[in-house]
Coordinates of C-alpha atoms and ligand atoms in Angstrom, one line a residue:
M1 CA 13.9 14.2 49.1
A2 CA 10.5 12.9 48.2
F3 CA 11.0 13.0 44.5
A4 CA 13.5 11.2 42.2
R5 CA 13.8 10.3 38.6
T6 CA 15.7 7.8 36.4
G7 CA 15.5 6.4 32.8
S8 CA 14.2 3.3 31.1
V9 CA 13.0 2.5 27.6
A10 CA 9.7 1.6 26.0
L11 CA 9.9 -0.4 22.8
L12 CA 7.8 0.2 19.7
G13 CA 8.7 -2.6 17.5
V14 CA 12.5 -2.4 17.2
D15 CA 12.5 1.3 18.0
G16 CA 13.2 2.3 21.6
V17 CA 11.8 5.5 23.2
V18 CA 13.6 6.7 26.4
V19 CA 11.1 7.0 29.2
E20 CA 11.6 9.0 32.3
V21 CA 10.6 7.1 35.4
Q22 CA 9.6 9.4 38.3
A23 CA 8.8 8.5 41.8
D24 CA 7.0 10.9 44.2
I25 CA 6.2 10.4 47.9
E26 CA 3.6 12.5 49.6
P27 CA 2.3 12.3 53.1
G28 CA -1.0 10.4 53.2
L29 CA -2.4 6.9 53.4
A30 CA -0.1 4.2 52.1
A31 CA -0.8 3.7 48.4
F32 CA 1.1 2.9 45.2
T33 CA -0.1 4.1 41.8
I34 CA 1.6 3.9 38.4
V35 CA 0.5 6.5 35.9
G36 CA 1.6 7.1 32.2
L37 CA -0.1 4.6 29.9
P38 CA 1.1 1.4 31.6
D39 CA -0.2 -2.0 30.4
K40 CA -1.2 -4.9 32.6
A41 CA 2.4 -6.2 33.0
I42 CA 3.6 -2.9 34.3
N43 CA 0.7 -2.6 36.8
E44 CA 1.8 -6.0 38.0
S45 CA 5.2 -4.6 38.6
R46 CA 3.9 -2.7 41.6
D47 CA 3.7 -6.0 43.5
R48 CA 7.0 -7.4 42.1
V49 CA 8.9 -4.2 42.9
R50 CA 7.5 -3.9 46.4
A51 CA 8.3 -7.6 47.2
A52 CA 11.8 -7.3 45.6
V53 CA 12.6 -4.1 47.7
V54 CA 11.4 -5.7 50.9
N55 CA 13.2 -9.0 50.2
S56 CA 16.4 -7.1 49.5
G57 CA 16.3 -5.9 53.1
E58 CA 15.1 -2.4 52.3
K59 CA 12.2 -0.4 53.7
W60 CA 9.2 0.2 51.6
P61 CA 7.7 3.8 52.1
L62 CA 4.4 3.5 53.8
R63 CA 3.1 6.7 52.4
K64 CA 1.3 7.9 49.2
L65 CA 3.6 6.8 46.4
T66 CA 3.1 7.7 42.8
V67 CA 5.3 6.5 39.9
G68 CA 5.0 8.3 36.6
L69 CA 6.2 7.1 33.2
S70 CA 6.7 10.0 30.8
P71 CA 6.0 10.8 28.0
A72 CA 2.6 9.5 29.0
S73 CA 1.5 9.3 25.3
V74 CA 3.9 6.4 24.5
P75 CA 2.3 3.0 25.1
K76 CA 4.5 1.0 27.5
S77 CA 4.4 -2.7 28.0
G78 CA 6.3 -5.6 29.6
S79 CA 8.2 -6.0 32.8
G80 CA 11.4 -4.2 31.8
F81 CA 10.6 -1.1 33.9
D82 CA 10.9 -2.9 37.3
L83 CA 14.5 -2.0 37.9
A84 CA 14.0 1.6 37.1
I85 CA 10.8 1.9 39.2
A86 CA 12.6 0.2 42.2
C87 CA 15.6 2.6 42.0
A88 CA 13.4 5.7 41.6
V89 CA 11.4 4.7 44.7
L90 CA 14.5 4.0 46.7
A91 CA 16.0 7.4 45.7
A92 CA 12.7 9.2 46.5
C93 CA 12.9 7.8 50.0
E94 CA 16.6 8.7 50.2
R95 CA 18.0 5.2 50.3
L96 CA 19.9 6.0 47.0
K97 CA 21.4 9.3 46.1
P98 CA 19.2 10.8 43.3
E99 CA 22.4 11.8 41.4
S100 CA 23.5 8.2 41.2
I101 CA 20.5 7.2 39.0
E102 CA 19.6 10.4 37.3
R103 CA 21.9 9.8 34.2
L104 CA 21.6 6.0 34.5
L105 CA 19.2 4.0 32.3
L106 CA 17.8 0.8 33.8
V107 CA 16.1 -2.1 31.9
G108 CA 15.2 -5.3 33.6
E109 CA 12.6 -7.3 35.5
L110 CA 12.7 -8.1 39.2
G111 CA 11.8 -11.4 40.8
L112 CA 10.0 -11.3 44.1
D113 CA 13.2 -12.2 45.8
G114 CA 15.0 -9.2 44.3
R115 CA 16.8 -11.1 41.5
A116 CA 17.3 -9.2 38.2
R117 CA 15.6 -11.2 35.4
P118 CA 16.3 -10.7 31.7
V119 CA 13.8 -9.2 29.4
R120 CA 13.4 -9.2 25.6
G121 CA 14.7 -6.3 23.6
V122 CA 17.7 -5.2 25.6
L123 CA 19.8 -4.4 22.6
P124 CA 17.2 -2.0 20.9
A125 CA 16.7 -0.5 24.4
V126 CA 20.4 0.2 24.8
L127 CA 20.7 1.5 21.3
A128 CA 17.9 4.0 22.1
A129 CA 19.7 4.9 25.3
A130 CA 22.9 5.6 23.4
D131 CA 21.0 7.7 20.9
A132 CA 19.5 9.7 23.7
G133 CA 23.0 10.4 25.1
Y134 CA 23.1 8.0 28.0
A135 CA 26.6 6.8 28.8
K136 CA 25.7 4.2 31.4
V137 CA 23.0 1.5 31.5
A138 CA 22.1 -1.2 34.0
V139 CA 20.7 -4.5 32.7
P140 CA 20.3 -8.0 34.1
Q141 CA 23.5 -10.0 34.0
A142 CA 22.2 -12.5 31.5
T143 CA 21.7 -9.7 28.9
A144 CA 24.9 -7.7 29.7
A145 CA 26.8 -9.1 26.7
E146 CA 23.9 -8.0 24.5
A147 CA 23.9 -4.5 25.9
A148 CA 27.7 -4.3 25.5
L149 CA 27.3 -4.6 21.7
V150 CA 26.4 -0.9 21.7
P151 CA 29.6 1.1 21.5
G152 CA 30.3 3.9 23.9
V153 CA 28.0 2.7 26.6
E154 CA 29.2 1.4 30.0
V155 CA 27.1 -1.6 31.1
L156 CA 26.4 -2.5 34.7
A157 CA 25.6 -6.2 34.9
V158 CA 22.9 -6.5 37.6
R159 CA 22.5 -9.8 39.4
S160 CA 20.1 -8.5 42.0
L161 CA 18.6 -5.4 43.4
R162 CA 20.7 -5.8 46.6
Q163 CA 23.9 -5.8 44.4
L164 CA 22.7 -2.9 42.3
I165 CA 22.1 -0.8 45.5
A166 CA 25.5 -1.6 46.7
L167 CA 27.1 -0.7 43.4
L168 CA 25.2 2.7 43.3
C169 CA 26.1 3.5 46.9
G170 CA 29.8 2.5 46.5
E171 CA 29.3 -0.2 49.2
P172 CA 31.0 -3.6 49.0
E173 CA 28.9 -6.0 46.8
P174 CA 26.9 -8.5 48.9
E175 CA 28.0 -12.1 49.0
E176 CA 25.6 -13.9 46.7
P177 CA 25.9 -17.3 45.2
P178 CA 26.5 -15.9 41.7
E179 CA 26.9 -18.7 39.3
Q180 CA 24.4 -21.2 40.4
L181 CA 21.6 -18.8 41.0
F182 CA 22.3 -16.1 38.3
G183 CA 24.5 -18.1 36.1
S184 CA 25.5 -16.9 32.6
G185 CA 24.3 -20.1 30.9
P186 CA 21.1 -20.1 28.9
D187 CA 18.5 -18.3 31.0
P188 CA 15.3 -20.3 31.4
A189 CA 13.4 -17.1 31.3
L190 CA 14.7 -16.3 27.8
A191 CA 14.7 -19.8 26.6
G192 CA 11.0 -19.9 27.3
L193 CA 10.6 -16.9 24.9
A194 CA 12.1 -18.8 21.9
L195 CA 9.7 -19.5 19.1
P196 CA 9.8 -23.3 18.7
G197 CA 9.3 -24.9 15.3
L198 CA 10.1 -21.8 13.2
G199 CA 13.2 -23.3 11.8
V200 CA 15.5 -20.4 12.6
R201 CA 19.1 -21.2 12.2
R202 CA 22.2 -19.2 12.3
K203 CA 25.9 -19.4 12.9
D204 CA 27.2 -18.7 16.3
A205 CA 29.1 -15.5 17.0
S206 CA 32.4 -16.9 16.0
G207 CA 31.0 -17.8 12.6
S208 CA 31.7 -21.5 13.1
A209 CA 29.1 -24.2 12.4
S210 CA 26.2 -24.3 14.8
A211 CA 25.4 -27.5 16.7
D212 CA 22.7 -28.5 14.3
G213 CA 25.2 -28.9 11.5
G214 CA 23.0 -26.8 9.2
W215 CA 26.0 -24.7 8.1
R216 CA 28.3 -27.5 7.3
K217 CA 26.1 -28.3 4.2
D218 CA 28.3 -27.6 1.3
L219 CA 27.5 -27.0 -2.4
A220 CA 30.2 -29.6 -3.2
D221 CA 27.6 -32.3 -2.1
V222 CA 25.3 -31.3 -5.0
A223 CA 25.9 -33.3 -8.2
G224 CA 25.0 -31.8 -11.6
Q225 CA 22.2 -29.2 -11.5
C226 CA 24.3 -26.6 -13.2
E227 CA 21.5 -24.2 -14.0
A228 CA 20.1 -24.4 -10.4
R229 CA 23.5 -23.9 -8.9
H230 CA 24.1 -20.9 -11.2
A231 CA 20.7 -19.4 -10.2
L232 CA 21.5 -19.9 -6.5
E233 CA 24.8 -18.0 -7.0
L234 CA 23.0 -15.2 -8.8
A235 CA 20.3 -15.1 -6.1
A236 CA 23.0 -14.8 -3.4
A237 CA 25.0 -12.2 -5.3
G238 CA 22.1 -9.9 -6.3
G239 CA 19.6 -10.6 -3.6
H240 CA 17.1 -11.9 -6.1
H241 CA 14.2 -14.0 -5.0
L242 CA 14.4 -17.5 -6.4
F243 CA 11.8 -20.2 -7.3
L244 CA 13.0 -23.8 -7.8
K245 CA 10.5 -26.1 -9.4
G246 CA 11.1 -29.8 -10.0
P247 CA 10.1 -33.3 -9.3
P248 CA 10.5 -35.0 -5.8
G249 CA 14.1 -35.9 -5.1
A250 CA 15.6 -33.4 -7.6
G251 CA 17.6 -31.7 -4.9
K252 CA 15.6 -28.6 -4.3
T253 CA 15.7 -28.7 -0.6
M254 CA 19.3 -29.7 -0.7
L255 CA 20.2 -26.6 -2.8
A256 CA 18.1 -24.2 -0.7
E257 CA 19.8 -25.3 2.5
R258 CA 23.1 -24.4 0.9
L259 CA 22.1 -20.8 0.1
P260 CA 23.0 -19.3 3.5
G261 CA 26.5 -20.9 3.2
V262 CA 27.3 -18.7 0.2
L263 CA 26.0 -15.4 1.6
P264 CA 28.6 -13.0 3.0
P265 CA 28.7 -12.3 6.7
L266 CA 26.5 -9.4 7.8
G267 CA 28.0 -5.9 8.0
Q268 CA 28.2 -4.2 11.3
Q269 CA 25.0 -2.2 10.9
E270 CA 23.1 -5.2 9.5
A271 CA 24.3 -7.4 12.4
L272 CA 23.0 -5.0 14.9
E273 CA 19.6 -4.7 13.1
V274 CA 19.3 -8.5 12.9
T275 CA 20.4 -8.9 16.5
A276 CA 17.9 -6.3 17.7
I277 CA 15.0 -8.3 16.1
H278 CA 16.3 -11.6 17.6
S279 CA 16.6 -9.8 20.9
I280 CA 13.0 -8.9 20.8
A281 CA 12.1 -12.4 20.0
G282 CA 14.2 -13.6 22.9
L283 CA 16.2 -15.9 20.6
L284 CA 19.7 -14.6 21.4
P285 CA 22.1 -17.0 23.3
P286 CA 23.6 -15.3 26.3
G287 CA 27.3 -14.8 26.3
R288 CA 28.0 -14.1 22.6
P289 CA 24.8 -12.7 21.3
L290 CA 25.8 -10.9 18.1
V291 CA 24.2 -12.5 15.0
Q292 CA 26.9 -12.1 12.4
H293 CA 25.6 -14.4 9.7
A294 CA 22.5 -14.1 7.5
P295 CA 19.6 -15.9 9.3
Y296 CA 17.9 -18.8 7.5
C297 CA 14.3 -19.4 8.3
A298 CA 12.5 -22.4 6.9
P299 CA 9.0 -22.5 8.4
H300 CA 6.8 -25.6 7.9
H301 CA 3.9 -25.2 5.5
S302 CA 1.4 -25.5 8.3
T303 CA 2.8 -22.2 9.7
T304 CA 0.0 -19.7 10.4
M305 CA -0.3 -16.1 9.2
P306 CA 0.4 -14.6 12.7
A307 CA 3.6 -16.7 13.0
I308 CA 4.8 -15.3 9.7
V309 CA 3.9 -11.6 10.4
G310 CA 4.4 -11.5 14.1
G311 CA 2.3 -10.0 16.8
G312 CA 0.8 -10.8 20.2
S313 CA -0.1 -8.6 23.1
G314 CA 2.5 -6.4 24.9
L315 CA 5.9 -6.3 23.2
P316 CA 5.1 -8.0 19.8
R317 CA 7.0 -11.1 18.9
P318 CA 8.6 -10.8 15.5
G319 CA 7.3 -13.3 13.0
V320 CA 9.3 -15.5 10.7
A321 CA 9.4 -12.7 8.0
S322 CA 11.2 -10.5 10.5
L323 CA 13.4 -13.2 11.9
A324 CA 14.6 -13.8 8.3
H325 CA 15.5 -10.1 7.9
R326 CA 18.8 -9.7 6.0
G327 CA 18.8 -13.5 5.4
V328 CA 16.8 -16.2 3.7
L329 CA 13.1 -17.1 4.0
F330 CA 12.7 -20.6 2.5
L331 CA 9.2 -21.8 1.8
D332 CA 9.7 -25.5 0.9
E333 CA 6.6 -27.0 -0.8
A334 CA 5.4 -23.5 -1.3
P335 CA 1.9 -24.3 -2.8
E336 CA 1.1 -26.2 0.4
F337 CA 1.2 -22.9 2.4
S338 CA -2.1 -21.3 3.1
V339 CA -3.2 -18.6 0.8
R340 CA -3.3 -16.2 3.8
V341 CA 0.3 -16.9 4.5
L342 CA 1.4 -16.4 0.9
D343 CA -0.6 -13.2 0.7
A344 CA 0.9 -11.9 3.9
L345 CA 4.3 -12.0 2.3
R346 CA 3.4 -9.5 -0.3
Q347 CA 3.7 -6.5 2.0
P348 CA 7.3 -7.3 3.3
L349 CA 8.4 -8.2 -0.3
E350 CA 7.0 -4.8 -1.3
A351 CA 8.2 -2.6 1.6
G352 CA 10.9 -4.6 3.4
E353 CA 8.9 -4.4 6.7
V354 CA 5.8 -5.8 8.3
L355 CA 3.1 -3.7 9.9
I356 CA 1.5 -5.0 13.1
A357 CA -1.8 -3.4 13.9
R358 CA -2.2 -2.2 17.5
S359 CA -5.0 -0.3 19.2
A360 CA -2.5 2.5 19.8
G361 CA -1.4 2.6 16.1
S362 CA 0.6 0.1 14.1
L363 CA 4.1 -1.0 14.7
R364 CA 6.8 -1.7 12.1
L365 CA 9.3 -4.5 12.1
P366 CA 12.0 -4.8 9.5
A367 CA 11.5 -7.8 7.1
R368 CA 13.8 -7.6 4.1
F369 CA 14.7 -11.1 3.2
L370 CA 15.6 -13.2 0.2
L371 CA 12.6 -15.3 -0.6
L372 CA 13.3 -18.8 -1.8
L373 CA 10.4 -20.9 -3.0
A374 CA 10.5 -24.6 -3.9
A375 CA 7.6 -26.6 -5.4
N376 CA 6.7 -29.7 -7.3
P377 CA 5.3 -29.0 -10.7
C378 CA 2.0 -30.7 -9.9
P379 CA 0.3 -32.5 -7.0
C380 CA 1.8 -35.9 -7.9
G381 CA 5.2 -34.2 -8.7
R382 CA 5.9 -36.3 -11.8
W383 CA 5.2 -33.7 -14.5
S384 CA 8.3 -33.0 -16.4
R385 CA 9.3 -31.1 -19.5
H386 CA 10.8 -34.2 -21.1
G387 CA 7.7 -36.3 -21.6
D388 CA 5.8 -37.1 -18.4
S389 CA 4.2 -39.8 -16.4
C390 CA 2.0 -37.3 -14.5
E391 CA -1.4 -38.6 -13.5
C392 CA -2.9 -35.3 -12.4
T393 CA -5.9 -33.8 -14.3
P394 CA -5.4 -30.4 -15.9
T395 CA -7.8 -28.9 -13.3
M396 CA -5.7 -30.3 -10.4
V397 CA -2.5 -28.9 -12.0
T398 CA -4.0 -25.5 -12.6
R399 CA -5.4 -25.3 -9.1
Y400 CA -2.1 -26.3 -7.6
Q401 CA -0.1 -23.8 -9.6
A402 CA -2.7 -21.0 -9.0
R403 CA -1.8 -21.1 -5.3
L404 CA 1.4 -19.3 -6.0
S405 CA -0.3 -16.1 -7.1
G406 CA 0.9 -13.7 -9.7
P407 CA 1.6 -10.9 -7.2
L408 CA 4.0 -13.1 -5.3
L409 CA 5.7 -14.7 -8.3
D410 CA 6.0 -11.3 -9.9
R411 CA 8.6 -10.3 -7.4
V412 CA 10.7 -13.5 -8.0
D413 CA 13.4 -12.6 -10.5
L414 CA 14.8 -16.2 -10.9
R415 CA 12.6 -19.1 -11.8
V416 CA 14.3 -22.4 -12.5
E417 CA 13.2 -25.8 -13.4
V418 CA 15.2 -28.5 -11.7
D419 CA 15.3 -31.9 -13.3
A420 CA 16.0 -35.1 -11.3
V421 CA 19.8 -35.5 -11.2
S422 CA 21.1 -38.0 -13.8
R423 CA 22.6 -41.2 -12.7
T424 CA 25.9 -40.4 -14.4
A425 CA 26.2 -37.1 -12.7
L426 CA 25.6 -38.7 -9.3
L427 CA 28.1 -41.5 -10.0
R428 CA 30.7 -39.1 -11.3
Q429 CA 30.5 -37.0 -8.2
R430 CA 33.4 -38.9 -6.5
E431 CA 35.8 -38.4 -9.4
A432 CA 34.9 -34.8 -10.2
P433 CA 33.4 -33.2 -7.0
A434 CA 31.4 -30.1 -7.7
E435 CA 32.5 -26.6 -6.7
S436 CA 32.5 -25.9 -3.0
S437 CA 30.4 -23.3 -1.2
A438 CA 33.6 -21.4 -0.2
A439 CA 34.5 -20.8 -3.9
V440 CA 31.0 -19.6 -4.7
A441 CA 30.9 -17.4 -1.6
A442 CA 34.1 -15.6 -2.7
R443 CA 32.6 -14.7 -6.1
V444 CA 29.3 -13.7 -4.4
L445 CA 31.2 -11.4 -2.1
A446 CA 33.2 -9.8 -4.9
A447 CA 30.0 -9.3 -6.9
R448 CA 28.2 -7.7 -4.0
E449 CA 31.1 -5.3 -3.5
R450 CA 30.9 -4.3 -7.1
A451 CA 27.2 -3.6 -6.9
A452 CA 27.6 -1.7 -3.6
A453 CA 30.2 0.6 -5.2
R454 CA 27.9 1.3 -8.1
Y455 CA 25.0 2.1 -5.9
A456 CA 27.1 4.1 -3.3
E457 CA 25.0 7.2 -3.9
A458 CA 21.7 5.3 -4.2
P459 CA 19.4 4.0 -1.4
W460 CA 19.9 0.3 -2.4
R461 CA 22.8 -2.0 -2.4
L462 CA 21.8 -5.1 -4.3
N463 CA 20.6 -5.5 -7.8
G464 CA 17.5 -7.3 -6.7
E465 CA 16.4 -4.2 -4.7
V466 CA 16.6 -1.7 -7.6
P467 CA 13.2 -0.7 -9.0
G468 CA 12.9 -1.5 -12.7
H469 CA 12.5 2.1 -14.0
E470 CA 15.6 3.2 -12.0
L471 CA 17.6 0.5 -13.6
R472 CA 16.4 1.3 -17.1
T473 CA 16.9 5.0 -16.8
R474 CA 20.0 5.4 -14.5
Y475 CA 22.0 2.4 -15.7
P476 CA 21.1 1.9 -19.4
L477 CA 22.5 -0.9 -21.5
G478 CA 23.8 -0.7 -25.1
P479 CA 21.6 -1.8 -28.0
E480 CA 23.9 -4.8 -28.7
A481 CA 23.4 -6.1 -25.1
L482 CA 19.6 -5.8 -25.3
R483 CA 19.2 -7.4 -28.8
D484 CA 17.9 -10.7 -27.5
A485 CA 15.6 -9.2 -25.0
E486 CA 14.1 -6.9 -27.7
R487 CA 13.5 -9.9 -29.9
E488 CA 11.7 -11.7 -27.1
M489 CA 9.6 -8.6 -26.5
E490 CA 8.7 -8.4 -30.2
R491 CA 7.6 -12.0 -30.2
G492 CA 5.5 -11.3 -27.2
F493 CA 7.4 -13.6 -24.9
L494 CA 8.7 -10.8 -22.6
T495 CA 6.6 -8.2 -20.9
A496 CA 7.8 -4.8 -19.5
R497 CA 7.8 -6.3 -16.1
G498 CA 9.7 -9.3 -17.3
L499 CA 12.3 -7.0 -18.9
D500 CA 12.9 -5.4 -15.5
R501 CA 13.6 -8.8 -14.0
V502 CA 15.9 -9.6 -16.8
L503 CA 17.9 -6.4 -16.4
R504 CA 18.3 -6.9 -12.7
V505 CA 19.6 -10.4 -13.1
A506 CA 21.8 -9.3 -16.1
W507 CA 23.6 -6.8 -13.8
T508 CA 24.2 -9.5 -11.2
A509 CA 25.6 -11.8 -13.9
A510 CA 27.9 -9.0 -15.0
D511 CA 29.0 -8.3 -11.4
L512 CA 29.8 -12.0 -10.9
A513 CA 31.8 -12.0 -14.1
G514 CA 33.7 -8.8 -13.1
S515 CA 32.3 -6.9 -16.1
A516 CA 31.7 -3.1 -15.9
R517 CA 28.2 -3.5 -17.4
P518 CA 26.1 -6.4 -18.8
G519 CA 26.8 -7.6 -22.3
R520 CA 24.7 -9.7 -24.5
D521 CA 25.8 -13.0 -22.7
H522 CA 24.7 -11.7 -19.4
V523 CA 21.3 -10.7 -20.8
R524 CA 21.0 -14.1 -22.3
T525 CA 21.7 -15.8 -19.0
A526 CA 19.0 -13.7 -17.4
L527 CA 16.5 -14.4 -20.1
A528 CA 17.1 -18.2 -19.6
L529 CA 16.5 -17.9 -15.9
R530 CA 13.4 -15.7 -16.0
G531 CA 11.2 -18.6 -17.2
N532 CA 7.8 -18.5 -15.7
A533 CA 8.3 -21.9 -14.2
F534 CA 4.7 -22.6 -13.5
R535 CA 3.1 -21.5 -16.6
S536 CA 5.5 -23.7 -18.5
A537 CA 3.3 -26.7 -17.5
S538 CA 0.7 -26.0 -20.2
P539 CA 2.0 -23.8 -23.1
P540 CA 5.6 -24.7 -23.8
D541 CA 7.9 -22.2 -22.1
P542 CA 10.0 -20.3 -24.7
C543 CA 13.0 -20.2 -22.3
F544 CA 13.6 -23.9 -22.1
Ligands
LIG601 N1 21.9 -33.2 -7.3 C1 22.0 -34.0 -6.3 N2 23.2 -34.4 -5.9 C2 23.4 -35.2 -4.9 N3 22.4 -35.8 -4.2 C3 21.1 -35.5 -4.6 C4 20.9 -34.6 -5.6 N4 19.5 -34.5 -5.8 C5 19.0 -35.3 -4.9 N5 19.9 -35.9 -4.1 C6 19.7 -36.8 -3.0 O1 18.3 -36.9 -2.9 C7 17.9 -36.5 -1.6 C8 16.6 -35.7 -1.7 O2 16.8 -34.5 -2.2 P1 15.9 -33.2 -1.9 O3 15.2 -33.5 -0.6 O4 16.7 -32.0 -1.9 O5 14.9 -33.3 -3.0 P2 13.6 -32.3 -3.3 O6 13.8 -31.8 -4.7 O7 13.6 -31.3 -2.2 O8 12.4 -33.3 -3.2 P3 10.9 -33.0 -2.7 O9 10.2 -32.4 -3.8 O10 10.4 -34.4 -2.5 O11 11.0 -32.2 -1.5 C9 19.0 -35.7 -1.0 O12 19.1 -35.8 0.3 C10 20.2 -36.3 -1.7 O13 20.7 -37.4 -1.0
LIG602 MG1 12.2 -30.9 -0.7
LIG603 ZN1 1.2 -34.8 -11.6

């Protein structure tokens, strides 16, 4: 047998394409070529694979060896083809039975010593394998738990090439020092892939609080701020983007940090989507890798545009916009972010995904998040609607506010002014503690279920996702409910686009209240929360 084939996966964003890895040995001078659109990392795998095979005590064929990756038109990158290439070569030179690897899909890097090393993107790779009908995959041990998230696929956890050969030949597994060398603790190779400083937080798989304590933050800690709390609940229930504006120390950051705590856990499909993105980013902890809770990303305002969108050579690293997929993206001190970063958010807000340009075509990564913005009203922060001690010049204020451009704010359904909490509210906090996150989360979940049932036949699930014209035509409200909104339009205080925002929020208010459709009260609530928080600095805002 001088020819053998097996399977592996090329990743295009979060989509995997199954690749056939073929090895062919011909008589001739010793040579080793890889064909089929490999990138630099795959070409390097020639040396890794050869060293790994030899160091695993096997013979390397000293003849003309060609490895082909097909389809050749799909660009391939990364080191995840090593295991498949090694096995194909070993089968071509009859060390392995070709049948033993023909219906097996292998993903993983090899160390020069023959150790199997984890790679990014194992979950999307195994999902693609399952879609293509593979029932068995072999992945490095550190990523076996991640591969096992895919139902209906048997996972071989590979410690080393030597162990894999033994498994495939039905020989006894070699004695290897398993735990110390290939332990299941955090793998340094993956830890090195984490994106530091991006403020990604999530619950662990059991849903309990993570070590950083971020999830223990409870809404009961927030005194007063009724309007902002209500807006937060609406945002969570309807998936509406939210803008909190207020002076320093008003509790904006505090409120924002409590938003993930009232979001429901991710559904099964969503959890796999989010886990796949975090797998590509190399951010999954080994052992219990499924991300079950909505991610929360709070990048610093010095974050650059590529870090938001993602990119890089080879397998692209997802940016913060994708890491926040199905969760919250919080931009604290939003006007301090660079204009390029704020502009880059428009596309994911519009389409729910980011496009990463590549020489071989662009890649898509999902990026559907709840955007939460917080800002001071002016550079000094002291401007307030109740008389002010602000020392900024009008030009400074205008320039500051203009940084959050119309196209971005246009997508934000809820805009709330947060005043500094009153002393009495703070002091009364002990006698009458505010409502807890658990109570709010229960209402949010019930409201989301209501909306999901209403949109069962439609492509969206949350009120915040429904296009305005669909809402107006498919789910019309009675004249009584719309009376206040009509009056605002007549007075010129509400535009057509503003009306769409009001309707979306009114539906969420109705869902939270358990009503079949919004009444006049719900529309009023929505009108009060649609205020264009920034423009209110100069002409008085009609909503407040
Ligand atoms: N409503 C509140 N209830 C209880 N504590 C509060 C409240 N508002 C503010 N605080 C206290 O003030 C601190 C500062 O609040 P926070 O950082 O959320 O303000 P901020 O609005 O984000 O201010 P900045 O604009 O400076 O970022 C909080 O850590 C908390 O101790
Ligand atoms: Mg703050
Ligand atoms: Zn000021």
